[in-house]
């Protein structure tokens, strides 16, 4: 079990609930076809999972997460969308409750950055993927974040986040490590690409800024930062206000790089 640095507060869930396969798994979509079986690790609220399920239907789709609350919310979303080929369950990525070679595709979005042993997780994911199947992993690289106008508050926010993530035994700059982790896990035919998030419209920057202003005040970001002695409630208020101020700037711009890998699973001898 690992510590999820973002937590599952309403402000975090509201942000994650906006994710779609078209925006967050575009590198994987061309690999999918009806009838495939697909496992989504760290599914959260299931918004990406349910989109992927439509692409592989009538093939079976399974979403797993370590949070029972997230799994319950994802199951509710599946019922609301009348998704009949999806199952959600709690599971530990280091001990997946499936037989070897159970799935055509194994997918994980923004998961490895939170794990103390991402290579071990990839090996476990590899075991449940068929030898000719597809491993698909995407992770952010926090050190690549850039914004304008300059803001000492946002710079401090990023410093705190990176320190907190590492104190939680994660790697916030996971994107730059994905290729290395995949090779260490024995994955084959590793293809590496990169894509970005960019917030530059008035609506986009306002949403992103307000989202993080709320998360700084009322999510695991703030409570864990105080618990670890990385910040204080007063400083967190200042950082939240900095996000709100940045979001109101007419020239506001924010970008973030992600790395994606598509690969074949490790051969059985690597187990």
Tab-separated table of C-alpha atoms in Angstrom:
chain	number	residue	atom	x	y	z
A	1	UNK	CA	0.000	0.000	0.000
A	2	UNK	CA	1.226	3.501	-0.808
A	3	UNK	CA	0.411	7.025	0.394
A	4	UNK	CA	-1.598	9.011	-2.156
A	5	UNK	CA	-0.250	12.553	-1.850
A	6	UNK	CA	-3.351	14.235	-3.299
A	7	UNK	CA	-5.854	12.433	-1.088
A	8	UNK	CA	-9.543	12.109	-1.922
A	9	UNK	CA	-11.016	15.386	-0.733
A	10	UNK	CA	-14.004	16.851	-2.658
A	11	UNK	CA	-11.689	19.411	-4.312
A	12	UNK	CA	-9.403	16.648	-5.611
A	13	UNK	CA	-12.272	14.448	-6.753
A	14	UNK	CA	-13.902	17.355	-8.573
A	15	UNK	CA	-10.680	17.851	-10.524
A	16	UNK	CA	-10.150	14.174	-11.299
A	17	UNK	CA	-13.754	13.712	-12.344
A	18	UNK	CA	-13.177	15.901	-15.393
A	19	UNK	CA	-10.627	13.507	-16.933
A	20	UNK	CA	-11.440	11.713	-20.169
A	21	UNK	CA	-9.696	9.100	-22.302
A	22	UNK	CA	-9.569	11.517	-25.233
A	23	UNK	CA	-7.568	14.031	-23.200
A	24	UNK	CA	-5.612	11.788	-20.833
A	25	UNK	CA	-5.099	8.509	-22.711
A	26	UNK	CA	-4.913	9.644	-26.335
A	27	UNK	CA	-1.650	7.743	-26.818
A	28	UNK	CA	-3.430	4.472	-25.924
A	29	UNK	CA	-6.729	4.918	-27.786
A	30	UNK	CA	-5.395	3.856	-31.236
A	31	UNK	CA	-4.232	0.545	-29.718
A	32	UNK	CA	-7.729	-0.435	-28.594
A	33	UNK	CA	-10.432	-2.384	-30.408
A	34	UNK	CA	-13.787	-3.958	-29.481
A	35	UNK	CA	-13.508	-7.232	-27.591
A	36	UNK	CA	-10.228	-6.523	-25.830
A	37	UNK	CA	-9.948	-7.080	-22.084
A	38	UNK	CA	-8.531	-4.092	-20.192
A	39	UNK	CA	-7.313	-3.472	-16.644
A	40	UNK	CA	-7.102	0.110	-15.353
A	41	UNK	CA	-4.840	0.499	-12.307
A	42	UNK	CA	-5.547	3.428	-9.987
A	43	UNK	CA	-8.884	4.162	-11.636
A	44	UNK	CA	-10.025	6.792	-9.134
A	45	UNK	CA	-13.520	7.992	-9.982
A	46	UNK	CA	-13.445	5.973	-13.187
A	47	UNK	CA	-13.959	8.752	-15.734
A	48	UNK	CA	-11.081	7.532	-17.924
A	49	UNK	CA	-11.955	3.901	-17.208
A	50	UNK	CA	-15.523	4.284	-18.433
A	51	UNK	CA	-14.385	5.974	-21.639
A	52	UNK	CA	-11.932	3.138	-22.301
A	53	UNK	CA	-14.671	0.609	-21.536
A	54	UNK	CA	-16.764	1.987	-24.391
A	55	UNK	CA	-13.841	1.529	-26.781
A	56	UNK	CA	-13.296	-2.153	-25.909
A	57	UNK	CA	-16.949	-3.159	-25.413
A	58	UNK	CA	-18.143	-5.868	-25.331
A	59	UNK	CA	-14.728	-6.829	-23.929
A	60	UNK	CA	-14.432	-6.838	-20.116
A	61	UNK	CA	-13.062	-3.782	-18.338
A	62	UNK	CA	-11.805	-3.848	-14.740
A	63	UNK	CA	-10.859	-0.756	-12.747
A	64	UNK	CA	-8.921	-1.039	-9.492
A	65	UNK	CA	-7.979	1.475	-6.830
A	66	UNK	CA	-6.648	1.264	-3.280
A	67	UNK	CA	-9.414	3.625	-2.083
A	68	UNK	CA	-12.790	1.966	-1.339
A	69	UNK	CA	-14.476	5.388	-1.529
A	70	UNK	CA	-13.095	5.993	-5.030
A	71	UNK	CA	-14.169	2.518	-6.143
A	72	UNK	CA	-17.694	3.084	-4.835
A	73	UNK	CA	-17.917	6.406	-6.661
A	74	UNK	CA	-16.638	4.802	-9.866
A	75	UNK	CA	-19.255	2.052	-9.590
A	76	UNK	CA	-21.962	4.718	-9.184
A	77	UNK	CA	-20.665	6.468	-12.300
A	78	UNK	CA	-20.769	3.183	-14.232
A	79	UNK	CA	-24.399	2.656	-13.273
A	80	UNK	CA	-25.241	6.227	-14.290
A	81	UNK	CA	-23.679	5.617	-17.711
A	82	UNK	CA	-25.278	2.166	-18.052
A	83	UNK	CA	-21.836	0.619	-18.577
A	84	UNK	CA	-22.416	-3.129	-18.559
A	85	UNK	CA	-18.866	-4.359	-19.266
A	86	UNK	CA	-17.113	-2.671	-16.314
A	87	UNK	CA	-16.230	-3.954	-12.849
A	88	UNK	CA	-14.588	-1.864	-10.134
A	89	UNK	CA	-12.747	-3.270	-7.118
A	90	UNK	CA	-10.196	-2.348	-4.474
A	91	UNK	CA	-6.771	-3.871	-5.088
A	92	UNK	CA	-3.102	-3.443	-4.241
A	93	UNK	CA	-0.977	-2.841	-7.334
A	94	UNK	CA	1.787	-4.954	-5.783
A	95	UNK	CA	-0.543	-7.964	-5.395
A	96	UNK	CA	-3.158	-7.856	-8.138
A	97	UNK	CA	-5.921	-10.451	-7.615
A	98	UNK	CA	-5.839	-11.831	-11.167
A	99	UNK	CA	-4.334	-14.828	-12.897
A	100	UNK	CA	-1.234	-14.274	-15.011
A	101	UNK	CA	-1.925	-13.206	-18.608
A	102	UNK	CA	-5.524	-12.192	-17.853
A	103	UNK	CA	-5.697	-8.944	-19.861
A	104	UNK	CA	-4.945	-7.686	-23.361
A	105	UNK	CA	-4.194	-4.190	-22.028
A	106	UNK	CA	-2.991	-2.951	-18.634
A	107	UNK	CA	-3.207	0.828	-18.128
A	108	UNK	CA	-2.093	3.172	-15.336
A	109	UNK	CA	-2.539	6.938	-15.414
A	110	UNK	CA	-0.625	9.089	-12.887
A	111	UNK	CA	-0.039	6.108	-10.597
A	112	UNK	CA	3.673	5.275	-10.554
A	113	UNK	CA	4.632	8.721	-9.223
A	114	UNK	CA	2.964	7.837	-5.918
A	115	UNK	CA	4.573	4.428	-5.421
A	116	UNK	CA	7.695	3.637	-3.366
A	117	UNK	CA	8.614	0.835	-5.806
A	118	UNK	CA	7.351	1.630	-9.323
A	119	UNK	CA	9.519	-1.083	-10.902
A	120	UNK	CA	7.923	-3.767	-8.735
A	121	UNK	CA	4.488	-2.394	-9.651
A	122	UNK	CA	5.311	-2.594	-13.356
A	123	UNK	CA	6.453	-6.191	-12.929
A	124	UNK	CA	3.201	-7.102	-11.201
A	125	UNK	CA	1.184	-5.339	-13.908
A	126	UNK	CA	3.246	-7.197	-16.498
A	127	UNK	CA	2.340	-10.589	-15.023
A	128	UNK	CA	-1.385	-10.036	-15.595
A	129	UNK	CA	-0.874	-8.783	-19.172
A	130	UNK	CA	-0.816	-11.268	-22.057
A	131	UNK	CA	2.591	-11.702	-23.749
A	132	UNK	CA	1.388	-9.984	-26.934
A	133	UNK	CA	-0.632	-7.431	-24.977
A	134	UNK	CA	-0.085	-3.737	-24.309
A	135	UNK	CA	1.258	-2.020	-21.205
A	136	UNK	CA	0.280	1.653	-21.143
A	137	UNK	CA	1.567	4.060	-18.494
A	138	UNK	CA	1.443	7.860	-18.299
A	139	UNK	CA	2.977	10.023	-15.578
A	140	UNK	CA	3.606	13.687	-14.957
A	141	UNK	CA	6.906	15.436	-14.366
A	142	UNK	CA	6.396	18.157	-11.773
A	143	UNK	CA	9.793	19.733	-12.356
A	144	UNK	CA	8.648	20.539	-15.896
A	145	UNK	CA	5.855	22.797	-14.647
A	146	UNK	CA	6.044	26.352	-15.932
A	147	UNK	CA	3.740	29.316	-15.540
A	148	UNK	CA	3.360	33.001	-16.245
A	149	UNK	CA	3.189	35.542	-14.681
A	150	UNK	CA	5.872	34.574	-12.179
A	151	UNK	CA	4.514	33.920	-8.709
A	152	UNK	CA	6.562	33.290	-5.544
A	153	UNK	CA	3.461	31.638	-4.083
A	154	UNK	CA	3.247	29.087	-6.906
A	155	UNK	CA	6.986	28.445	-6.684
A	156	UNK	CA	6.605	27.737	-2.978
A	157	UNK	CA	3.585	25.501	-3.716
A	158	UNK	CA	5.686	23.369	-6.069
A	159	UNK	CA	8.623	23.142	-3.646
A	160	UNK	CA	6.296	21.929	-0.892
A	161	UNK	CA	4.575	19.418	-3.162
A	162	UNK	CA	7.835	17.857	-4.343
A	163	UNK	CA	9.186	17.603	-0.788
A	164	UNK	CA	5.921	16.112	0.464
A	165	UNK	CA	5.697	13.576	-2.376
A	166	UNK	CA	9.221	12.366	-1.675
A	167	UNK	CA	8.527	12.201	2.052
A	168	UNK	CA	5.592	9.965	1.072
A	169	UNK	CA	8.129	7.754	-0.773
A	170	UNK	CA	6.916	8.825	-4.215
A	171	UNK	CA	8.669	10.463	-7.181
A	172	UNK	CA	6.910	13.624	-8.411
A	173	UNK	CA	9.183	13.813	-11.468
A	174	UNK	CA	8.143	10.315	-12.526
A	175	UNK	CA	7.786	11.239	-16.189
A	176	UNK	CA	11.527	11.396	-16.792
A	177	UNK	CA	11.984	8.013	-15.071
A	178	UNK	CA	9.361	6.008	-16.972
A	179	UNK	CA	11.673	4.688	-19.672
A	180	UNK	CA	14.266	3.621	-17.095
A	181	UNK	CA	11.642	1.980	-14.868
A	182	UNK	CA	10.158	0.119	-17.837
A	183	UNK	CA	13.574	-1.247	-18.814
A	184	UNK	CA	14.348	-2.298	-15.237
A	185	UNK	CA	10.991	-4.087	-15.096
A	186	UNK	CA	11.905	-6.040	-18.219
A	187	UNK	CA	9.213	-4.575	-20.463
A	188	UNK	CA	9.777	-5.114	-24.174
A	189	UNK	CA	9.397	-2.936	-27.260
A	190	UNK	CA	9.136	0.181	-25.123
A	191	UNK	CA	7.850	3.190	-27.061
A	192	UNK	CA	8.170	6.568	-25.355
A	193	UNK	CA	6.208	9.723	-26.161
A	194	UNK	CA	5.448	12.991	-24.398
A	195	UNK	CA	2.449	15.283	-24.247
A	196	UNK	CA	1.442	18.286	-22.190
A	197	UNK	CA	-1.310	19.951	-20.286
A	198	UNK	CA	-1.650	23.616	-21.139
A	199	UNK	CA	-4.017	26.085	-19.505
A	200	UNK	CA	-4.124	29.350	-21.409
A	201	UNK	CA	-7.769	30.325	-21.869
A	202	UNK	CA	-9.537	32.502	-19.327
A	203	UNK	CA	-11.817	29.593	-18.441
A	204	UNK	CA	-8.957	27.083	-18.231
A	205	UNK	CA	-6.642	29.143	-16.047
A	206	UNK	CA	-9.497	30.137	-13.751
A	207	UNK	CA	-10.515	26.495	-13.298
A	208	UNK	CA	-6.929	25.292	-12.705
A	209	UNK	CA	-6.113	28.116	-10.307
A	210	UNK	CA	-9.334	27.829	-8.321
A	211	UNK	CA	-8.944	24.040	-8.178
A	212	UNK	CA	-5.502	24.289	-6.603
A	213	UNK	CA	-6.526	27.159	-4.345
A	214	UNK	CA	-9.164	24.832	-2.880
A	215	UNK	CA	-6.832	21.831	-2.748
A	216	UNK	CA	-4.151	23.758	-0.859
A	217	UNK	CA	-6.693	24.644	1.829
A	218	UNK	CA	-8.699	21.427	1.984
A	219	UNK	CA	-6.896	18.307	0.777
A	220	UNK	CA	-4.026	16.059	1.782
A	221	UNK	CA	-1.650	18.589	0.223
A	222	UNK	CA	-2.217	21.018	3.087
A	223	UNK	CA	-2.740	18.630	5.978
A	224	UNK	CA	0.242	16.467	5.048
A	225	UNK	CA	2.498	19.503	4.483
A	226	UNK	CA	1.708	20.737	7.996
A	227	UNK	CA	2.098	17.242	9.476
A	228	UNK	CA	5.564	16.905	7.923
A	229	UNK	CA	6.617	20.375	9.054
A	230	UNK	CA	6.955	21.608	5.469
A	231	UNK	CA	4.512	24.482	5.870
A	232	UNK	CA	2.103	26.207	8.225
A	233	UNK	CA	-1.625	26.971	7.969
A	234	UNK	CA	-0.801	30.652	7.542
A	235	UNK	CA	1.584	29.974	4.674
A	236	UNK	CA	-0.926	27.650	3.035
A	237	UNK	CA	-3.493	30.448	3.093
A	238	UNK	CA	-0.966	32.683	1.333
A	239	UNK	CA	-0.289	30.003	-1.295
A	240	UNK	CA	-3.995	29.501	-1.876
A	241	UNK	CA	-4.420	33.247	-2.344
A	242	UNK	CA	-1.484	33.228	-4.772
A	243	UNK	CA	-3.294	30.635	-6.902
A	244	UNK	CA	-6.440	32.746	-6.892
A	245	UNK	CA	-4.467	35.840	-7.841
A	246	UNK	CA	-2.638	34.041	-10.651
A	247	UNK	CA	-5.908	32.644	-12.014
A	248	UNK	CA	-7.270	36.167	-12.346
A	249	UNK	CA	-4.362	37.426	-14.451
A	250	UNK	CA	-5.327	38.099	-18.089
A	251	UNK	CA	-1.929	36.745	-19.237
A	252	UNK	CA	-2.081	33.614	-17.068
A	253	UNK	CA	-0.524	30.501	-18.647
A	254	UNK	CA	0.434	27.124	-17.173
A	255	UNK	CA	2.001	24.053	-18.808
A	256	UNK	CA	3.122	20.644	-17.599
A	257	UNK	CA	4.905	17.801	-19.386
A	258	UNK	CA	3.888	14.132	-19.255
A	259	UNK	CA	5.662	11.005	-20.437
A	260	UNK	CA	3.833	8.005	-21.867
A	261	UNK	CA	5.062	4.502	-22.572
A	262	UNK	CA	3.522	1.733	-24.643
A	263	UNK	CA	5.264	-1.613	-24.239
A	264	UNK	CA	4.937	-5.350	-24.326
A	265	UNK	CA	5.020	-7.095	-20.935
A	266	UNK	CA	8.128	-8.747	-19.609
A	267	UNK	CA	8.617	-12.370	-20.584
A	268	UNK	CA	7.465	-14.916	-17.966
A	269	UNK	CA	11.081	-15.668	-17.047
A	270	UNK	CA	11.345	-12.141	-15.595
A	271	UNK	CA	8.898	-13.042	-12.828
